[in-house]
Coordinates of C-alpha atoms in Angstrom, one line a residue:
Chain A
M608 CA -5.0 35.0 -23.0
R609 CA -2.0 32.9 -22.0
I610 CA -1.7 32.0 -18.5
A611 CA 1.7 32.0 -16.7
Q612 CA 3.0 28.5 -16.0
P613 CA 4.0 27.9 -12.5
N614 CA 7.8 26.5 -11.9
I615 CA 7.1 22.8 -11.7
D616 CA 9.2 22.4 -8.3
E617 CA 7.0 25.1 -6.7
F618 CA 3.8 23.1 -8.0
Y619 CA 4.7 19.8 -6.5
A620 CA 6.0 21.7 -3.2
A621 CA 2.6 23.5 -3.0
I622 CA 0.7 19.8 -3.5
S623 CA 2.9 18.6 -0.5
A624 CA 2.1 21.7 1.6
K625 CA -1.6 21.3 1.0
L626 CA -1.7 17.7 2.1
R627 CA 0.5 18.3 5.1
G628 CA -2.0 21.3 5.9
Q629 CA -4.7 18.6 6.2
E630 CA -2.5 16.4 8.5
V631 CA -1.9 13.9 5.4
P632 CA 1.8 12.7 6.0
C633 CA 3.7 12.5 2.8
A634 CA 7.0 12.5 1.3
V635 CA 8.6 13.1 -2.3
T636 CA 11.0 10.3 -3.1
G637 CA 12.6 9.3 -6.5
G638 CA 14.3 11.3 -8.7
L639 CA 13.4 14.9 -7.2
A640 CA 14.6 13.4 -4.1
C641 CA 17.7 12.6 -5.4
V642 CA 18.4 16.0 -6.6
E643 CA 17.6 17.4 -3.1
F644 CA 20.2 14.8 -1.6
G645 CA 23.0 15.6 -4.2
V646 CA 22.3 13.4 -6.8
A647 CA 21.4 15.5 -9.8
Q648 CA 19.1 13.8 -12.6
H649 CA 16.8 15.4 -15.1
T650 CA 13.5 14.7 -14.3
E651 CA 9.8 16.2 -14.2
D652 CA 8.2 13.3 -12.6
C653 CA 7.3 13.4 -8.9
D654 CA 7.1 10.2 -6.8
L655 CA 5.1 10.6 -3.7
I656 CA 4.6 8.3 -0.9
C657 CA 1.3 8.9 0.9
P658 CA -0.6 6.5 3.5
P659 CA -3.1 4.5 1.6
E660 CA -5.9 5.9 4.2
H661 CA -5.2 9.4 2.9
A662 CA -6.2 8.6 -0.6
K663 CA -9.4 10.2 -0.6
T664 CA -7.9 13.6 0.6
L665 CA -5.1 13.3 -1.7
L666 CA -8.0 12.8 -4.6
Q667 CA -9.4 16.1 -3.6
V668 CA -6.1 17.9 -3.4
L669 CA -5.1 16.6 -6.9
R670 CA -8.4 17.7 -8.2
A671 CA -8.1 21.3 -6.6
S672 CA -4.4 21.6 -8.1
L673 CA -4.2 23.2 -11.7
F674 CA -0.9 23.6 -13.4
G675 CA -1.8 27.1 -14.8
A676 CA -5.2 26.3 -16.1
V677 CA -4.6 22.7 -16.6
P678 CA -6.5 20.4 -14.3
C679 CA -5.1 16.9 -13.2
R680 CA -6.0 13.9 -14.8
Y681 CA -5.5 9.9 -14.3
R682 CA -2.9 8.1 -16.8
K683 CA -4.3 5.9 -19.5
T684 CA -4.7 2.7 -17.4
S685 CA -3.8 3.8 -13.9
P686 CA -5.1 1.8 -10.9
P687 CA -7.4 3.9 -8.9
L688 CA -6.1 6.0 -6.0
D689 CA -8.0 4.1 -3.4
V690 CA -6.9 2.5 -0.2
R691 CA -7.5 -1.0 -1.3
W692 CA -5.2 -1.0 -4.2
L693 CA -2.7 1.6 -2.6
A694 CA -2.5 -0.9 0.2
G695 CA -1.9 -3.7 -2.0
G696 CA 1.4 -2.0 -3.6
Y697 CA -0.1 -0.5 -6.6
T698 CA 1.1 2.9 -7.8
A699 CA -1.5 5.4 -9.2
H700 CA -0.3 7.8 -12.1
F701 CA -1.6 11.4 -12.6
L702 CA -0.5 14.0 -15.3
W703 CA -1.4 17.6 -16.2
P704 CA -1.5 17.5 -20.0
T705 CA -0.2 21.1 -20.4
D706 CA 1.1 22.2 -23.8
A707 CA 4.2 24.0 -22.0
P708 CA 7.5 22.4 -22.3
E709 CA 7.3 21.2 -18.7
K710 CA 4.5 18.5 -18.0
P711 CA 3.9 17.8 -14.4
S712 CA 3.3 14.0 -13.5
L713 CA 2.8 12.3 -10.4
D714 CA 3.1 8.7 -9.2
V715 CA 1.5 8.0 -5.8
F716 CA 3.1 5.0 -3.7
G717 CA 0.8 3.8 -0.7
A718 CA 3.3 0.9 0.1
P719 CA 6.6 1.9 -1.4
P720 CA 8.6 -0.9 -2.8
R721 CA 11.2 -2.4 -0.8
V722 CA 11.2 0.0 1.8
S723 CA 11.8 -1.8 5.3
T724 CA 11.6 1.0 7.8
P725 CA 8.5 3.5 8.7
W726 CA 9.4 6.3 6.1
E727 CA 7.3 8.8 8.2
K728 CA 10.1 9.1 10.9
E729 CA 12.4 10.1 8.6
T730 CA 11.3 12.7 6.5
V731 CA 13.7 15.7 5.4
G732 CA 11.3 18.7 4.8
R733 CA 8.8 17.4 2.2
F734 CA 11.3 14.7 1.1
A735 CA 11.5 11.0 2.3
G736 CA 14.7 10.3 4.2
R737 CA 18.1 9.2 2.3
H738 CA 17.4 5.6 3.3
T739 CA 14.1 5.3 2.3
V740 CA 14.8 6.6 -1.0
A741 CA 17.9 4.6 -1.6
E742 CA 15.8 1.2 -0.8
M743 CA 13.4 2.3 -3.5
K744 CA 16.3 2.7 -5.8
R745 CA 17.0 -1.1 -5.9
T746 CA 15.3 -1.4 -9.0
N747 CA 15.5 -3.1 -12.4
R748 CA 17.1 0.0 -14.0
R749 CA 20.9 0.2 -14.3
K750 CA 21.0 4.0 -13.6
D751 CA 19.4 3.5 -10.2
W752 CA 22.5 1.7 -8.6
D753 CA 24.8 4.3 -8.8
Q754 CA 22.2 6.9 -7.5
A755 CA 21.6 4.4 -4.6
T756 CA 25.3 4.4 -3.9
A757 CA 25.4 8.0 -4.1
L758 CA 22.9 8.2 -1.4
G759 CA 24.6 5.4 0.7
L760 CA 28.0 7.8 0.7
A761 CA 25.7 10.9 1.6
M762 CA 24.4 8.9 4.6
L763 CA 27.9 8.0 5.9
E764 CA 28.9 11.6 5.5
A765 CA 26.1 12.4 7.9
N766 CA 27.1 9.7 10.5
D767 CA 24.1 7.3 9.5
P768 CA 26.0 3.9 9.3
R769 CA 22.9 2.5 7.4
G770 CA 24.8 4.1 4.4
W771 CA 27.0 0.9 4.0
L772 CA 23.7 -1.0 3.1
H773 CA 23.5 1.3 -0.1
I774 CA 26.9 1.2 -1.4
F775 CA 26.6 -0.9 -4.6
D776 CA 30.4 -0.2 -6.2
A777 CA 33.1 -2.5 -4.7
T778 CA 36.2 0.0 -5.4
T779 CA 34.2 2.2 -3.2
L780 CA 33.6 -0.3 -0.5
R781 CA 37.3 -1.3 -0.7
T782 CA 38.5 2.4 -0.3
L783 CA 35.8 2.7 2.8
I784 CA 36.6 -0.1 4.8
K785 CA 40.1 1.3 5.3
K786 CA 38.7 4.6 6.6
L787 CA 35.8 3.9 8.4
S788 CA 34.5 1.4 10.9
L789 CA 31.7 -1.0 9.9
G790 CA 29.4 -2.2 12.5
E791 CA 28.0 -5.7 13.0
E792 CA 24.5 -4.9 12.5
E793 CA 25.3 -3.5 8.8
I794 CA 27.0 -6.8 8.2
R795 CA 24.2 -8.8 9.7
Q796 CA 21.9 -7.2 7.3
R797 CA 24.1 -7.2 4.4
P798 CA 26.3 -10.1 4.6
V799 CA 28.5 -8.9 1.3
L800 CA 30.0 -6.4 3.7
Q801 CA 31.9 -9.3 5.4
L802 CA 33.8 -9.8 2.0
A803 CA 34.8 -6.0 2.2
K804 CA 35.9 -6.2 5.8
S805 CA 38.2 -9.4 5.1
S806 CA 39.5 -7.9 1.7
S807 CA 38.3 -11.0 -0.2
P808 CA 38.7 -11.3 -3.8
L809 CA 35.3 -12.2 -4.1
L810 CA 33.9 -8.9 -3.3
D811 CA 33.3 -7.7 -6.7
R812 CA 31.6 -10.6 -7.8
A813 CA 29.3 -10.7 -4.7
V814 CA 28.3 -7.1 -5.1
Q815 CA 27.3 -7.7 -8.7
T816 CA 25.4 -10.8 -7.7
E817 CA 23.5 -8.8 -5.2
I818 CA 22.5 -6.1 -7.9
E819 CA 21.6 -9.0 -9.9
F820 CA 19.4 -10.5 -7.2
W821 CA 17.7 -7.1 -6.5
T822 CA 17.0 -6.6 -10.4
H823 CA 15.4 -9.8 -10.7
L824 CA 13.3 -9.2 -7.7
D825 CA 12.0 -6.3 -9.0
A826 CA 11.5 -7.4 -12.6
L827 CA 9.6 -10.3 -11.0
R828 CA 7.5 -7.9 -8.7
L829 CA 6.6 -6.0 -11.8
K830 CA 5.4 -9.0 -13.7
V831 CA 3.1 -9.9 -10.9
Y832 CA 1.3 -6.5 -11.1
Q833 CA 1.3 -6.3 -14.8
A834 CA -0.3 -9.7 -15.0
S835 CA -2.8 -8.7 -12.3
H836 CA -3.5 -5.5 -14.2
E837 CA -4.0 -6.7 -17.7
S838 CA -8.0 -7.2 -17.7
Y839 CA -8.6 -4.0 -15.8
G840 CA -6.3 -2.1 -18.2
R841 CA -8.1 -3.7 -21.1
A842 CA -11.4 -3.1 -19.8
L843 CA -10.6 0.7 -19.1
L844 CA -9.0 1.4 -22.5
K845 CA -12.5 0.2 -24.0
V846 CA -14.9 2.2 -21.6
A847 CA -12.4 5.3 -21.7
K848 CA -12.0 6.0 -25.2
K849 CA -13.5 9.3 -24.3
P850 CA -12.6 9.8 -20.4
P851 CA -14.9 12.0 -18.5
T852 CA -12.8 15.6 -17.9
D853 CA -13.4 15.6 -14.2
L854 CA -10.8 13.7 -12.2
I855 CA -13.4 12.1 -9.8
A856 CA -15.5 10.9 -12.7
Q857 CA -12.5 9.4 -14.3
H858 CA -12.0 8.0 -10.7
Q859 CA -15.5 6.6 -10.2
T860 CA -15.0 4.6 -13.8
R861 CA -11.8 3.1 -12.4
V862 CA -13.0 2.1 -8.9
E863 CA -16.1 0.3 -10.6
L864 CA -14.1 -1.5 -13.0
A865 CA -11.2 -2.2 -10.3
E866 CA -13.6 -3.6 -8.1
K867 CA -14.5 -6.5 -10.9
L868 CA -11.1 -6.9 -12.3
L869 CA -8.2 -5.8 -10.3
P870 CA -7.2 -8.2 -7.5
E871 CA -6.5 -5.9 -4.3
R872 CA -3.4 -8.1 -3.2
P873 CA -1.7 -9.5 -6.1
M874 CA 1.7 -9.8 -4.1
Q875 CA 0.0 -11.7 -1.3
D876 CA -1.7 -14.1 -3.9
Y877 CA 1.2 -14.8 -5.7
G878 CA 3.4 -15.4 -2.4
I879 CA 6.1 -13.4 -1.1
P880 CA 8.4 -16.2 -0.4
R881 CA 7.8 -17.7 -3.7
L882 CA 8.8 -14.4 -5.4
I883 CA 11.9 -14.3 -3.3
E884 CA 12.7 -17.8 -4.1
E885 CA 12.3 -17.1 -7.9
A886 CA 14.7 -14.3 -7.7
R887 CA 17.2 -16.5 -6.1
D888 CA 17.0 -19.0 -8.6
A889 CA 17.4 -16.6 -11.6
T890 CA 20.5 -15.1 -10.0
A891 CA 21.8 -18.9 -9.5
V892 CA 22.1 -19.7 -13.0
G893 CA 25.5 -20.2 -14.0
L894 CA 27.1 -18.9 -10.6
D895 CA 29.1 -20.4 -8.1
P896 CA 27.0 -21.4 -5.3
A897 CA 29.6 -19.9 -2.7
I898 CA 28.4 -16.6 -3.8
L899 CA 24.8 -17.1 -3.1
Q900 CA 25.3 -17.3 0.8
F901 CA 26.3 -13.4 0.4
L902 CA 22.7 -12.6 -0.8
P903 CA 21.0 -10.5 1.8
Q904 CA 17.5 -11.7 3.5
V905 CA 14.9 -9.5 1.9
A906 CA 11.7 -10.5 3.4
S907 CA 11.5 -7.4 5.5
H908 CA 11.3 -5.4 2.3
F909 CA 8.1 -6.7 1.8
N910 CA 6.6 -6.1 5.3
N911 CA 4.6 -3.1 4.4
I912 CA 2.4 -5.4 1.8
A913 CA 2.7 -8.5 3.8
S914 CA 1.2 -6.8 7.2
I915 CA -2.2 -6.1 5.2
S916 CA -4.9 -8.3 6.5
Chain B
M705 CA 38.1 16.4 16.8
A706 CA 41.0 16.6 14.3
H707 CA 40.5 13.0 13.7
C708 CA 36.8 13.6 12.7
K709 CA 37.8 16.1 10.7
H710 CA 40.3 14.0 8.7
K711 CA 37.8 11.4 8.5
N712 CA 35.2 13.6 7.0
Q713 CA 37.8 14.9 4.6
D714 CA 38.6 11.4 3.5
L715 CA 34.8 10.6 2.9
R716 CA 34.3 13.6 0.8
E717 CA 37.3 12.8 -1.4
I718 CA 36.0 9.1 -1.7
T719 CA 32.4 10.5 -2.6
L720 CA 33.9 13.1 -5.0
E721 CA 36.1 10.1 -6.6
F722 CA 32.8 8.1 -6.9
H723 CA 30.7 10.7 -8.5
K724 CA 33.3 11.2 -11.1
R725 CA 33.5 7.5 -11.9
A726 CA 29.7 7.2 -11.9
F727 CA 28.2 10.5 -13.3
G728 CA 31.6 12.4 -15.0
E729 CA 33.2 15.5 -14.4
E730 CA 30.2 17.8 -14.7
M731 CA 27.6 16.1 -12.9
A732 CA 30.0 15.6 -10.2
R733 CA 30.4 19.2 -9.9
V734 CA 26.7 19.6 -10.2
N735 CA 26.2 17.1 -7.3
F736 CA 28.6 19.0 -4.8
L737 CA 26.4 22.4 -5.6
P738 CA 24.4 23.7 -2.9
A739 CA 20.9 22.2 -3.5
A740 CA 19.3 25.7 -4.8
Q741 CA 22.2 26.0 -7.4
R742 CA 21.7 22.6 -8.5
R743 CA 18.2 23.0 -8.8
K744 CA 19.0 26.0 -11.2
Y745 CA 21.4 24.1 -13.3
L746 CA 18.7 21.4 -13.8
A747 CA 16.0 24.0 -14.5
R748 CA 18.3 25.6 -17.1
V749 CA 19.0 22.3 -18.7
R750 CA 15.4 21.5 -19.1
A751 CA 14.5 25.0 -20.5
R752 CA 17.4 24.4 -23.1
A753 CA 16.1 20.9 -23.6
A754 CA 12.5 22.4 -24.3
K755 CA 13.7 25.0 -26.7
T756 CA 15.8 22.4 -28.8
K757 CA 12.6 20.2 -29.0
S758 CA 10.3 23.1 -30.0
L759 CA 12.8 23.9 -32.8
H760 CA 12.5 20.5 -34.0
D761 CA 8.8 20.3 -33.8
D762 CA 8.9 23.6 -36.2
E763 CA 11.2 21.6 -38.6
G764 CA 8.8 18.6 -38.5
F765 CA 5.9 21.1 -39.2
L766 CA 8.0 22.7 -42.3
A767 CA 8.9 19.3 -43.5
G768 CA 5.4 17.9 -43.2

């Protein structure tokens, strides 16, 4: 007998509802949040922010969440959904390997990258706020930058001046500056806005440089996590050729290996100031140094990792 | 009040212009739909993509 497949959006909504029913704060971010906020894209994957200390509850909720009749499982070499690694900035990956065209897939962030303000205070229904989603969009993927800009515009429409921090299109900045006032706080956080205000011909180059800087920063960050994950991933592939079907058993295997092979705080071990310096150096190659002075200070975007003791 | 309304209209136009340039005319239209209609549109696209994929899978099976 064929079991009817639920709607994938409703399926993710049910997971959020179960978590909130157990007093676990959580928020959907990424592509699904973008769709909600007026930036359509085709995605079946759900990105979920959940405080690391609630990892155990989330694991139990995932175990109990079947898509049709299909149980949740870890993706191949995912780190464990455990407070220690989530707090260190790792993402845990899950999927429901159904035969149906829609295959749910869930990525869990405990310390969402680049998020500089408390995301819990700005949720919109089951979604992270636009500011959180837009900060997470400063990635090494080109398409994300237009989405960040669209979110920034939506924030300005909603009278949130932080929208200025997310507009990475010089043409739009030039038009906006003629119509809207720009606050000192936004200029302080994002020096490039000064160029828009003064109608500087450097604006286009400076915005591109900013994008390039964040892109390097994200690529270097991922490199740190990939390097720290290597031994663990290899060991996991060896022992898990026939992984247990039960999610909790899969979890136990991962925790045992992670305790031996997966550093808990790779970003702190590497050094956040060092990472930022390397991103600046990579951005500076072949560039007029005058442009570099308009790069933002980004240390606060690592606070949710740096604060781990 | 009139000033505020004018400002909002300007912002709306700037936003629409950006969406057209960044995502194309069709997606700009979709982005300006109410959220429920936008989700419906995406669900239709996903269903169409899945149908196409399964047709291709069948072709692969026959060819193999």
